[in-house]
Amino acid sequence: SFMMIAMGVLFFKVPSGLCLYFITSSLWGIIERKMLPKPVLDTSKFDEGSELDGTVDFSDSNDNGQSYSNEANLAERKRRDKERKKKLRERGM
């Protein structure tokens, strides 16, 4: 309600063409926003329990089917990264 009064005060001394432009532009933006579809979030990666209590289970596997949920797998990942870096150095990259 305050914004309507503030806009009236701001546009009181402005030429009518400019007021018409601001009003139509605002209405067009509101209509356009209402017509756009709302985005739908993909929640298929969350299990049913995590949606209820707000927690997420990060023990899912990566694209290769390997799980990084414990320290042994993390150590294996670091070892493979070191091997890749060593091979890249040997190639001169």
PDB file of N, CA and C in Angstrom:
ATOM      1  N   SER A   1       0.833  -1.191   0.000  1.00  0.00           N
ATOM      2  CA  SER A   1       0.000   0.000   0.000  1.00  0.00           C
ATOM      3  C   SER A   1       0.877   1.252   0.000  1.00  0.00           C
ATOM      4  N   PHE A   2       2.002   1.206   0.688  1.00  0.00           N
ATOM      5  CA  PHE A   2       2.905   2.352   0.725  1.00  0.00           C
ATOM      6  C   PHE A   2       3.531   2.589  -0.648  1.00  0.00           C
ATOM      7  N   MET A   3       3.797   1.510  -1.387  1.00  0.00           N
ATOM      8  CA  MET A   3       4.441   1.650  -2.689  1.00  0.00           C
ATOM      9  C   MET A   3       3.543   2.392  -3.673  1.00  0.00           C
ATOM     10  N   MET A   4       2.244   2.188  -3.600  1.00  0.00           N
ATOM     11  CA  MET A   4       1.322   2.873  -4.494  1.00  0.00           C
ATOM     12  C   MET A   4       1.374   4.387  -4.254  1.00  0.00           C
ATOM     13  N   ILE A   5       1.444   4.799  -3.010  1.00  0.00           N
ATOM     14  CA  ILE A   5       1.534   6.224  -2.677  1.00  0.00           C
ATOM     15  C   ILE A   5       2.880   6.788  -3.127  1.00  0.00           C
ATOM     16  N   ALA A   6       3.951   6.020  -2.904  1.00  0.00           N
ATOM     17  CA  ALA A   6       5.286   6.469  -3.300  1.00  0.00           C
ATOM     18  C   ALA A   6       5.386   6.630  -4.811  1.00  0.00           C
ATOM     19  N   MET A   7       4.811   5.700  -5.572  1.00  0.00           N
ATOM     20  CA  MET A   7       4.840   5.810  -7.030  1.00  0.00           C
ATOM     21  C   MET A   7       4.026   7.014  -7.495  1.00  0.00           C
ATOM     22  N   GLY A   8       2.904   7.264  -6.835  1.00  0.00           N
ATOM     23  CA  GLY A   8       2.104   8.437  -7.179  1.00  0.00           C
ATOM     24  C   GLY A   8       2.882   9.728  -6.981  1.00  0.00           C
ATOM     25  N   VAL A   9       3.618   9.818  -5.887  1.00  0.00           N
ATOM     26  CA  VAL A   9       4.435  11.007  -5.606  1.00  0.00           C
ATOM     27  C   VAL A   9       5.566  11.119  -6.624  1.00  0.00           C
ATOM     28  N   LEU A  10       6.209  10.006  -6.945  1.00  0.00           N
ATOM     29  CA  LEU A  10       7.318  10.034  -7.899  1.00  0.00           C
ATOM     30  C   LEU A  10       6.864  10.426  -9.306  1.00  0.00           C
ATOM     31  N   PHE A  11       5.703   9.953  -9.713  1.00  0.00           N
ATOM     32  CA  PHE A  11       5.238  10.189 -11.084  1.00  0.00           C
ATOM     33  C   PHE A  11       4.379  11.452 -11.216  1.00  0.00           C
ATOM     34  N   PHE A  12       4.207  12.228 -10.159  1.00  0.00           N
ATOM     35  CA  PHE A  12       3.327  13.384 -10.216  1.00  0.00           C
ATOM     36  C   PHE A  12       3.811  14.435 -11.211  1.00  0.00           C
ATOM     37  N   LYS A  13       5.113  14.676 -11.249  1.00  0.00           N
ATOM     38  CA  LYS A  13       5.666  15.709 -12.135  1.00  0.00           C
ATOM     39  C   LYS A  13       6.298  15.134 -13.403  1.00  0.00           C
ATOM     40  N   VAL A  14       6.145  13.833 -13.630  1.00  0.00           N
ATOM     41  CA  VAL A  14       6.743  13.177 -14.793  1.00  0.00           C
ATOM     42  C   VAL A  14       5.755  13.272 -15.958  1.00  0.00           C
ATOM     43  N   PRO A  15       6.242  13.439 -17.202  1.00  0.00           N
ATOM     44  CA  PRO A  15       5.331  13.470 -18.354  1.00  0.00           C
ATOM     45  C   PRO A  15       4.494  12.199 -18.443  1.00  0.00           C
ATOM     46  N   SER A  16       3.284  12.341 -18.985  1.00  0.00           N
ATOM     47  CA  SER A  16       2.335  11.234 -19.007  1.00  0.00           C
ATOM     48  C   SER A  16       2.837  10.066 -19.852  1.00  0.00           C
ATOM     49  N   GLY A  17       3.578  10.333 -20.899  1.00  0.00           N
ATOM     50  CA  GLY A  17       4.112   9.255 -21.738  1.00  0.00           C
ATOM     51  C   GLY A  17       5.054   8.356 -20.951  1.00  0.00           C
ATOM     52  N   LEU A  18       5.872   8.967 -20.123  1.00  0.00           N
ATOM     53  CA  LEU A  18       6.800   8.195 -19.302  1.00  0.00           C
ATOM     54  C   LEU A  18       6.046   7.367 -18.265  1.00  0.00           C
ATOM     55  N   CYS A  19       5.002   7.933 -17.677  1.00  0.00           N
ATOM     56  CA  CYS A  19       4.162   7.182 -16.729  1.00  0.00           C
ATOM     57  C   CYS A  19       3.522   5.989 -17.425  1.00  0.00           C
ATOM     58  N   LEU A  20       2.992   6.227 -18.634  1.00  0.00           N
ATOM     59  CA  LEU A  20       2.371   5.149 -19.393  1.00  0.00           C
ATOM     60  C   LEU A  20       3.379   4.042 -19.685  1.00  0.00           C
ATOM     61  N   TYR A  21       4.619   4.448 -20.042  1.00  0.00           N
ATOM     62  CA  TYR A  21       5.668   3.467 -20.314  1.00  0.00           C
ATOM     63  C   TYR A  21       5.970   2.638 -19.075  1.00  0.00           C
ATOM     64  N   PHE A  22       6.158   3.278 -17.924  1.00  0.00           N
ATOM     65  CA  PHE A  22       6.469   2.553 -16.691  1.00  0.00           C
ATOM     66  C   PHE A  22       5.340   1.600 -16.307  1.00  0.00           C
ATOM     67  N   ILE A  23       4.099   2.059 -16.436  1.00  0.00           N
ATOM     68  CA  ILE A  23       2.955   1.226 -16.059  1.00  0.00           C
ATOM     69  C   ILE A  23       2.842   0.016 -16.975  1.00  0.00           C
ATOM     70  N   THR A  24       2.911   0.232 -18.297  1.00  0.00           N
ATOM     71  CA  THR A  24       2.779  -0.895 -19.231  1.00  0.00           C
ATOM     72  C   THR A  24       3.958  -1.848 -19.116  1.00  0.00           C
ATOM     73  N   SER A  25       5.144  -1.317 -18.915  1.00  0.00           N
ATOM     74  CA  SER A  25       6.319  -2.180 -18.763  1.00  0.00           C
ATOM     75  C   SER A  25       6.198  -3.048 -17.510  1.00  0.00           C
ATOM     76  N   SER A  26       5.737  -2.460 -16.430  1.00  0.00           N
ATOM     77  CA  SER A  26       5.566  -3.221 -15.190  1.00  0.00           C
ATOM     78  C   SER A  26       4.492  -4.285 -15.343  1.00  0.00           C
ATOM     79  N   LEU A  27       3.360  -3.901 -15.948  1.00  0.00           N
ATOM     80  CA  LEU A  27       2.293  -4.881 -16.156  1.00  0.00           C
ATOM     81  C   LEU A  27       2.739  -6.016 -17.064  1.00  0.00           C
ATOM     82  N   TRP A  28       3.475  -5.682 -18.124  1.00  0.00           N
ATOM     83  CA  TRP A  28       3.978  -6.708 -19.042  1.00  0.00           C
ATOM     84  C   TRP A  28       4.904  -7.674 -18.298  1.00  0.00           C
ATOM     85  N   GLY A  29       5.772  -7.156 -17.456  1.00  0.00           N
ATOM     86  CA  GLY A  29       6.680  -8.004 -16.688  1.00  0.00           C
ATOM     87  C   GLY A  29       5.939  -8.930 -15.730  1.00  0.00           C
ATOM     88  N   ILE A  30       4.903  -8.403 -15.082  1.00  0.00           N
ATOM     89  CA  ILE A  30       4.120  -9.216 -14.152  1.00  0.00           C
ATOM     90  C   ILE A  30       3.395 -10.330 -14.897  1.00  0.00           C
ATOM     91  N   ILE A  31       2.760  -9.986 -16.020  1.00  0.00           N
ATOM     92  CA  ILE A  31       2.035 -10.986 -16.814  1.00  0.00           C
ATOM     93  C   ILE A  31       2.984 -12.039 -17.353  1.00  0.00           C
ATOM     94  N   GLU A  32       4.132 -11.602 -17.848  1.00  0.00           N
ATOM     95  CA  GLU A  32       5.106 -12.542 -18.397  1.00  0.00           C
ATOM     96  C   GLU A  32       5.610 -13.505 -17.324  1.00  0.00           C
ATOM     97  N   ARG A  33       5.862 -12.986 -16.125  1.00  0.00           N
ATOM     98  CA  ARG A  33       6.333 -13.817 -15.026  1.00  0.00           C
ATOM     99  C   ARG A  33       5.287 -14.850 -14.621  1.00  0.00           C
ATOM    100  N   LYS A  34       4.022 -14.445 -14.645  1.00  0.00           N
ATOM    101  CA  LYS A  34       2.940 -15.365 -14.286  1.00  0.00           C
ATOM    102  C   LYS A  34       2.752 -16.455 -15.336  1.00  0.00           C
ATOM    103  N   MET A  35       3.057 -16.151 -16.597  1.00  0.00           N
ATOM    104  CA  MET A  35       2.840 -17.110 -17.678  1.00  0.00           C
ATOM    105  C   MET A  35       3.967 -18.133 -17.796  1.00  0.00           C
ATOM    106  N   LEU A  36       5.169 -17.797 -17.316  1.00  0.00           N
ATOM    107  CA  LEU A  36       6.287 -18.731 -17.405  1.00  0.00           C
ATOM    108  C   LEU A  36       6.057 -19.921 -16.485  1.00  0.00           C
ATOM    109  N   PRO A  37       6.430 -21.127 -16.928  1.00  0.00           N
ATOM    110  CA  PRO A  37       6.260 -22.294 -16.049  1.00  0.00           C
ATOM    111  C   PRO A  37       7.267 -22.260 -14.905  1.00  0.00           C
ATOM    112  N   LYS A  38       6.827 -22.739 -13.766  1.00  0.00           N
ATOM    113  CA  LYS A  38       7.719 -22.795 -12.611  1.00  0.00           C
ATOM    114  C   LYS A  38       8.671 -23.973 -12.776  1.00  0.00           C
ATOM    115  N   PRO A  39       9.960 -23.805 -12.424  1.00  0.00           N
ATOM    116  CA  PRO A  39      10.901 -24.921 -12.556  1.00  0.00           C
ATOM    117  C   PRO A  39      10.582 -26.039 -11.571  1.00  0.00           C
ATOM    118  N   VAL A  40      10.774 -27.265 -12.021  1.00  0.00           N
ATOM    119  CA  VAL A  40      10.531 -28.432 -11.176  1.00  0.00           C
ATOM    120  C   VAL A  40      11.884 -29.034 -10.829  1.00  0.00           C
ATOM    121  N   LEU A  41      12.167 -29.167  -9.549  1.00  0.00           N
ATOM    122  CA  LEU A  41      13.430 -29.723  -9.102  1.00  0.00           C
ATOM    123  C   LEU A  41      13.392 -31.240  -9.166  1.00  0.00           C
ATOM    124  N   ASP A  42      14.498 -31.841  -9.626  1.00  0.00           N
ATOM    125  CA  ASP A  42      14.594 -33.288  -9.698  1.00  0.00           C
ATOM    126  C   ASP A  42      15.039 -33.819  -8.340  1.00  0.00           C
ATOM    127  N   THR A  43      14.134 -34.457  -7.629  1.00  0.00           N
ATOM    128  CA  THR A  43      14.450 -34.987  -6.299  1.00  0.00           C
ATOM    129  C   THR A  43      14.642 -36.493  -6.321  1.00  0.00           C
ATOM    130  N   SER A  44      14.842 -37.059  -7.513  1.00  0.00           N
ATOM    131  CA  SER A  44      14.982 -38.512  -7.605  1.00  0.00           C
ATOM    132  C   SER A  44      16.290 -39.008  -6.992  1.00  0.00           C
ATOM    133  N   LYS A  45      17.279 -38.135  -6.812  1.00  0.00           N
ATOM    134  CA  LYS A  45      18.563 -38.558  -6.237  1.00  0.00           C
ATOM    135  C   LYS A  45      18.515 -38.694  -4.725  1.00  0.00           C
ATOM    136  N   PHE A  46      17.461 -38.149  -4.102  1.00  0.00           N
ATOM    137  CA  PHE A  46      17.335 -38.235  -2.659  1.00  0.00           C
ATOM    138  C   PHE A  46      16.475 -39.437  -2.300  1.00  0.00           C
ATOM    139  N   ASP A  47      16.863 -40.123  -1.245  1.00  0.00           N
ATOM    140  CA  ASP A  47      16.018 -41.225  -0.810  1.00  0.00           C
ATOM    141  C   ASP A  47      14.838 -40.671  -0.017  1.00  0.00           C
ATOM    142  N   GLU A  48      13.858 -41.490   0.242  1.00  0.00           N
ATOM    143  CA  GLU A  48      12.634 -41.023   0.875  1.00  0.00           C
ATOM    144  C   GLU A  48      12.869 -40.486   2.282  1.00  0.00           C
ATOM    145  N   GLY A  49      13.775 -41.082   3.028  1.00  0.00           N
ATOM    146  CA  GLY A  49      14.032 -40.654   4.395  1.00  0.00           C
ATOM    147  C   GLY A  49      14.681 -39.289   4.475  1.00  0.00           C
ATOM    148  N   SER A  50      15.540 -38.954   3.519  1.00  0.00           N
ATOM    149  CA  SER A  50      16.255 -37.685   3.586  1.00  0.00           C
ATOM    150  C   SER A  50      15.340 -36.504   3.333  1.00  0.00           C
ATOM    151  N   GLU A  51      14.269 -36.702   2.585  1.00  0.00           N
ATOM    152  CA  GLU A  51      13.357 -35.598   2.322  1.00  0.00           C
ATOM    153  C   GLU A  51      12.566 -35.230   3.574  1.00  0.00           C
ATOM    154  N   LEU A  52      12.332 -36.183   4.428  1.00  0.00           N
ATOM    155  CA  LEU A  52      11.505 -35.928   5.601  1.00  0.00           C
ATOM    156  C   LEU A  52      12.260 -35.212   6.708  1.00  0.00           C
ATOM    157  N   ASP A  53      13.510 -35.598   6.953  1.00  0.00           N
ATOM    158  CA  ASP A  53      14.225 -34.994   8.068  1.00  0.00           C
ATOM    159  C   ASP A  53      15.219 -33.923   7.648  1.00  0.00           C
ATOM    160  N   GLY A  54      15.323 -33.618   6.361  1.00  0.00           N
ATOM    161  CA  GLY A  54      16.191 -32.550   5.893  1.00  0.00           C
ATOM    162  C   GLY A  54      17.635 -32.959   5.699  1.00  0.00           C
ATOM    163  N   THR A  55      17.978 -34.225   5.911  1.00  0.00           N
ATOM    164  CA  THR A  55      19.347 -34.674   5.700  1.00  0.00           C
ATOM    165  C   THR A  55      19.467 -35.341   4.338  1.00  0.00           C
ATOM    166  N   VAL A  56      20.681 -35.343   3.819  1.00  0.00           N
ATOM    167  CA  VAL A  56      20.941 -35.952   2.522  1.00  0.00           C
ATOM    168  C   VAL A  56      21.991 -37.027   2.700  1.00  0.00           C
ATOM    169  N   ASP A  57      21.798 -38.155   2.070  1.00  0.00           N
ATOM    170  CA  ASP A  57      22.744 -39.262   2.131  1.00  0.00           C
ATOM    171  C   ASP A  57      23.767 -39.095   1.016  1.00  0.00           C
ATOM    172  N   PHE A  58      25.023 -38.780   1.360  1.00  0.00           N
ATOM    173  CA  PHE A  58      26.069 -38.574   0.375  1.00  0.00           C
ATOM    174  C   PHE A  58      26.856 -39.845   0.082  1.00  0.00           C
ATOM    175  N   SER A  59      26.366 -40.984   0.465  1.00  0.00           N
ATOM    176  CA  SER A  59      27.088 -42.227   0.231  1.00  0.00           C
ATOM    177  C   SER A  59      26.748 -42.836  -1.120  1.00  0.00           C
ATOM    178  N   ASP A  60      26.069 -42.079  -1.993  1.00  0.00           N
ATOM    179  CA  ASP A  60      25.771 -42.577  -3.333  1.00  0.00           C
ATOM    180  C   ASP A  60      27.060 -42.784  -4.101  1.00  0.00           C
ATOM    181  N   SER A  61      26.997 -43.617  -5.111  1.00  0.00           N
ATOM    182  CA  SER A  61      28.187 -43.878  -5.898  1.00  0.00           C
ATOM    183  C   SER A  61      28.318 -42.853  -7.007  1.00  0.00           C
ATOM    184  N   ASN A  62      29.539 -42.743  -7.544  1.00  0.00           N
ATOM    185  CA  ASN A  62      29.767 -41.800  -8.638  1.00  0.00           C
ATOM    186  C   ASN A  62      29.376 -42.435  -9.966  1.00  0.00           C
ATOM    187  N   ASP A  63      29.751 -41.820 -11.087  1.00  0.00           N
ATOM    188  CA  ASP A  63      29.359 -42.308 -12.407  1.00  0.00           C
ATOM    189  C   ASP A  63      29.926 -43.695 -12.709  1.00  0.00           C
ATOM    190  N   ASN A  64      31.054 -44.045 -12.118  1.00  0.00           N
ATOM    191  CA  ASN A  64      31.683 -45.346 -12.379  1.00  0.00           C
ATOM    192  C   ASN A  64      31.143 -46.439 -11.458  1.00  0.00           C
ATOM    193  N   GLY A  65      30.233 -46.112 -10.600  1.00  0.00           N
ATOM    194  CA  GLY A  65      29.682 -47.100  -9.687  1.00  0.00           C
ATOM    195  C   GLY A  65      30.497 -47.277  -8.420  1.00  0.00           C
ATOM    196  N   GLN A  66      31.517 -46.418  -8.223  1.00  0.00           N
ATOM    197  CA  GLN A  66      32.350 -46.525  -7.035  1.00  0.00           C
ATOM    198  C   GLN A  66      31.811 -45.594  -5.951  1.00  0.00           C
ATOM    199  N   SER A  67      31.844 -46.076  -4.727  1.00  0.00           N
ATOM    200  CA  SER A  67      31.361 -45.271  -3.622  1.00  0.00           C
ATOM    201  C   SER A  67      32.528 -44.569  -2.941  1.00  0.00           C
ATOM    202  N   TYR A  68      32.350 -43.281  -2.628  1.00  0.00           N
ATOM    203  CA  TYR A  68      33.375 -42.514  -1.933  1.00  0.00           C
ATOM    204  C   TYR A  68      32.940 -42.213  -0.507  1.00  0.00           C
ATOM    205  N   SER A  69      32.249 -43.150   0.108  1.00  0.00           N
ATOM    206  CA  SER A  69      31.693 -42.876   1.420  1.00  0.00           C
ATOM    207  C   SER A  69      32.664 -43.134   2.562  1.00  0.00           C
ATOM    208  N   ASN A  70      33.760 -43.862   2.334  1.00  0.00           N
ATOM    209  CA  ASN A  70      34.670 -44.109   3.443  1.00  0.00           C
ATOM    210  C   ASN A  70      36.095 -43.698   3.092  1.00  0.00           C
ATOM    211  N   GLU A  71      36.972 -43.743   4.070  1.00  0.00           N
ATOM    212  CA  GLU A  71      38.342 -43.246   3.900  1.00  0.00           C
ATOM    213  C   GLU A  71      39.166 -44.096   2.945  1.00  0.00           C
ATOM    214  N   ALA A  72      38.911 -45.389   2.892  1.00  0.00           N
ATOM    215  CA  ALA A  72      39.684 -46.259   2.008  1.00  0.00           C
ATOM    216  C   ALA A  72      39.441 -45.883   0.540  1.00  0.00           C
ATOM    217  N   ASN A  73      38.204 -45.624   0.203  1.00  0.00           N
ATOM    218  CA  ASN A  73      37.909 -45.224  -1.165  1.00  0.00           C
ATOM    219  C   ASN A  73      38.472 -43.846  -1.481  1.00  0.00           C
ATOM    220  N   LEU A  74      38.482 -42.958  -0.513  1.00  0.00           N
ATOM    221  CA  LEU A  74      39.064 -41.645  -0.721  1.00  0.00           C
ATOM    222  C   LEU A  74      40.565 -41.754  -0.949  1.00  0.00           C
ATOM    223  N   ALA A  75      41.227 -42.613  -0.184  1.00  0.00           N
ATOM    224  CA  ALA A  75      42.662 -42.827  -0.363  1.00  0.00           C
ATOM    225  C   ALA A  75      42.944 -43.410  -1.751  1.00  0.00           C
ATOM    226  N   GLU A  76      42.108 -44.321  -2.207  1.00  0.00           N
ATOM    227  CA  GLU A  76      42.270 -44.901  -3.547  1.00  0.00           C
ATOM    228  C   GLU A  76      42.101 -43.831  -4.614  1.00  0.00           C
ATOM    229  N   ARG A  77      41.166 -42.963  -4.420  1.00  0.00           N
ATOM    230  CA  ARG A  77      40.941 -41.876  -5.386  1.00  0.00           C
ATOM    231  C   ARG A  77      42.157 -40.953  -5.441  1.00  0.00           C
ATOM    232  N   LYS A  78      42.714 -40.610  -4.275  1.00  0.00           N
ATOM    233  CA  LYS A  78      43.904 -39.765  -4.240  1.00  0.00           C
ATOM    234  C   LYS A  78      45.085 -40.446  -4.916  1.00  0.00           C
ATOM    235  N   ARG A  79      45.221 -41.766  -4.713  1.00  0.00           N
ATOM    236  CA  ARG A  79      46.314 -42.506  -5.335  1.00  0.00           C
ATOM    237  C   ARG A  79      46.193 -42.451  -6.858  1.00  0.00           C
ATOM    238  N   ARG A  80      44.979 -42.660  -7.376  1.00  0.00           N
ATOM    239  CA  ARG A  80      44.768 -42.609  -8.823  1.00  0.00           C
ATOM    240  C   ARG A  80      45.039 -41.216  -9.382  1.00  0.00           C
ATOM    241  N   ASP A  81      44.663 -40.180  -8.621  1.00  0.00           N
ATOM    242  CA  ASP A  81      44.943 -38.814  -9.061  1.00  0.00           C
ATOM    243  C   ASP A  81      46.440 -38.555  -9.158  1.00  0.00           C
ATOM    244  N   LYS A  82      47.210 -39.067  -8.182  1.00  0.00           N
ATOM    245  CA  LYS A  82      48.661 -38.905  -8.229  1.00  0.00           C
ATOM    246  C   LYS A  82      49.251 -39.614  -9.438  1.00  0.00           C
ATOM    247  N   GLU A  83      48.730 -40.820  -9.745  1.00  0.00           N
ATOM    248  CA  GLU A  83      49.216 -41.552 -10.919  1.00  0.00           C
ATOM    249  C   GLU A  83      48.929 -40.784 -12.199  1.00  0.00           C
ATOM    250  N   ARG A  84      47.762 -40.205 -12.302  1.00  0.00           N
ATOM    251  CA  ARG A  84      47.410 -39.426 -13.492  1.00  0.00           C
ATOM    252  C   ARG A  84      48.322 -38.220 -13.645  1.00  0.00           C
ATOM    253  N   LYS A  85      48.588 -37.526 -12.537  1.00  0.00           N
ATOM    254  CA  LYS A  85      49.475 -36.371 -12.582  1.00  0.00           C
ATOM    255  C   LYS A  85      50.884 -36.778 -12.993  1.00  0.00           C
ATOM    256  N   LYS A  86      51.327 -37.931 -12.491  1.00  0.00           N
ATOM    257  CA  LYS A  86      52.675 -38.414 -12.834  1.00  0.00           C
ATOM    258  C   LYS A  86      52.748 -38.724 -14.326  1.00  0.00           C
ATOM    259  N   LYS A  87      51.720 -39.362 -14.882  1.00  0.00           N
ATOM    260  CA  LYS A  87      51.707 -39.671 -16.303  1.00  0.00           C
ATOM    261  C   LYS A  87      51.692 -38.402 -17.146  1.00  0.00           C
ATOM    262  N   LEU A  88      50.951 -37.390 -16.695  1.00  0.00           N
ATOM    263  CA  LEU A  88      50.908 -36.148 -17.422  1.00  0.00           C
ATOM    264  C   LEU A  88      52.267 -35.451 -17.414  1.00  0.00           C
ATOM    265  N   ARG A  89      52.975 -35.502 -16.280  1.00  0.00           N
ATOM    266  CA  ARG A  89      54.318 -34.926 -16.206  1.00  0.00           C
ATOM    267  C   ARG A  89      55.283 -35.650 -17.131  1.00  0.00           C
ATOM    268  N   GLU A  90      55.153 -36.984 -17.206  1.00  0.00           N
ATOM    269  CA  GLU A  90      56.037 -37.763 -18.083  1.00  0.00           C
ATOM    270  C   GLU A  90      55.798 -37.421 -19.543  1.00  0.00           C
ATOM    271  N   ARG A  91      54.571 -37.134 -19.900  1.00  0.00           N
ATOM    272  CA  ARG A  91      54.258 -36.755 -21.286  1.00  0.00           C
ATOM    273  C   ARG A  91      54.667 -35.334 -21.594  1.00  0.00           C
ATOM    274  N   GLY A  92      54.940 -34.553 -20.569  1.00  0.00           N
ATOM    275  CA  GLY A  92      55.358 -33.176 -20.764  1.00  0.00           C
ATOM    276  C   GLY A  92      54.212 -32.181 -20.857  1.00  0.00           C
ATOM    277  N   MET A  93      53.075 -32.534 -20.276  1.00  0.00           N
ATOM    278  CA  MET A  93      51.907 -31.648 -20.354  1.00  0.00           C
ATOM    279  C   MET A  93      51.845 -30.772 -19.148  1.00  0.00           C
TER     280      MET A  93
END
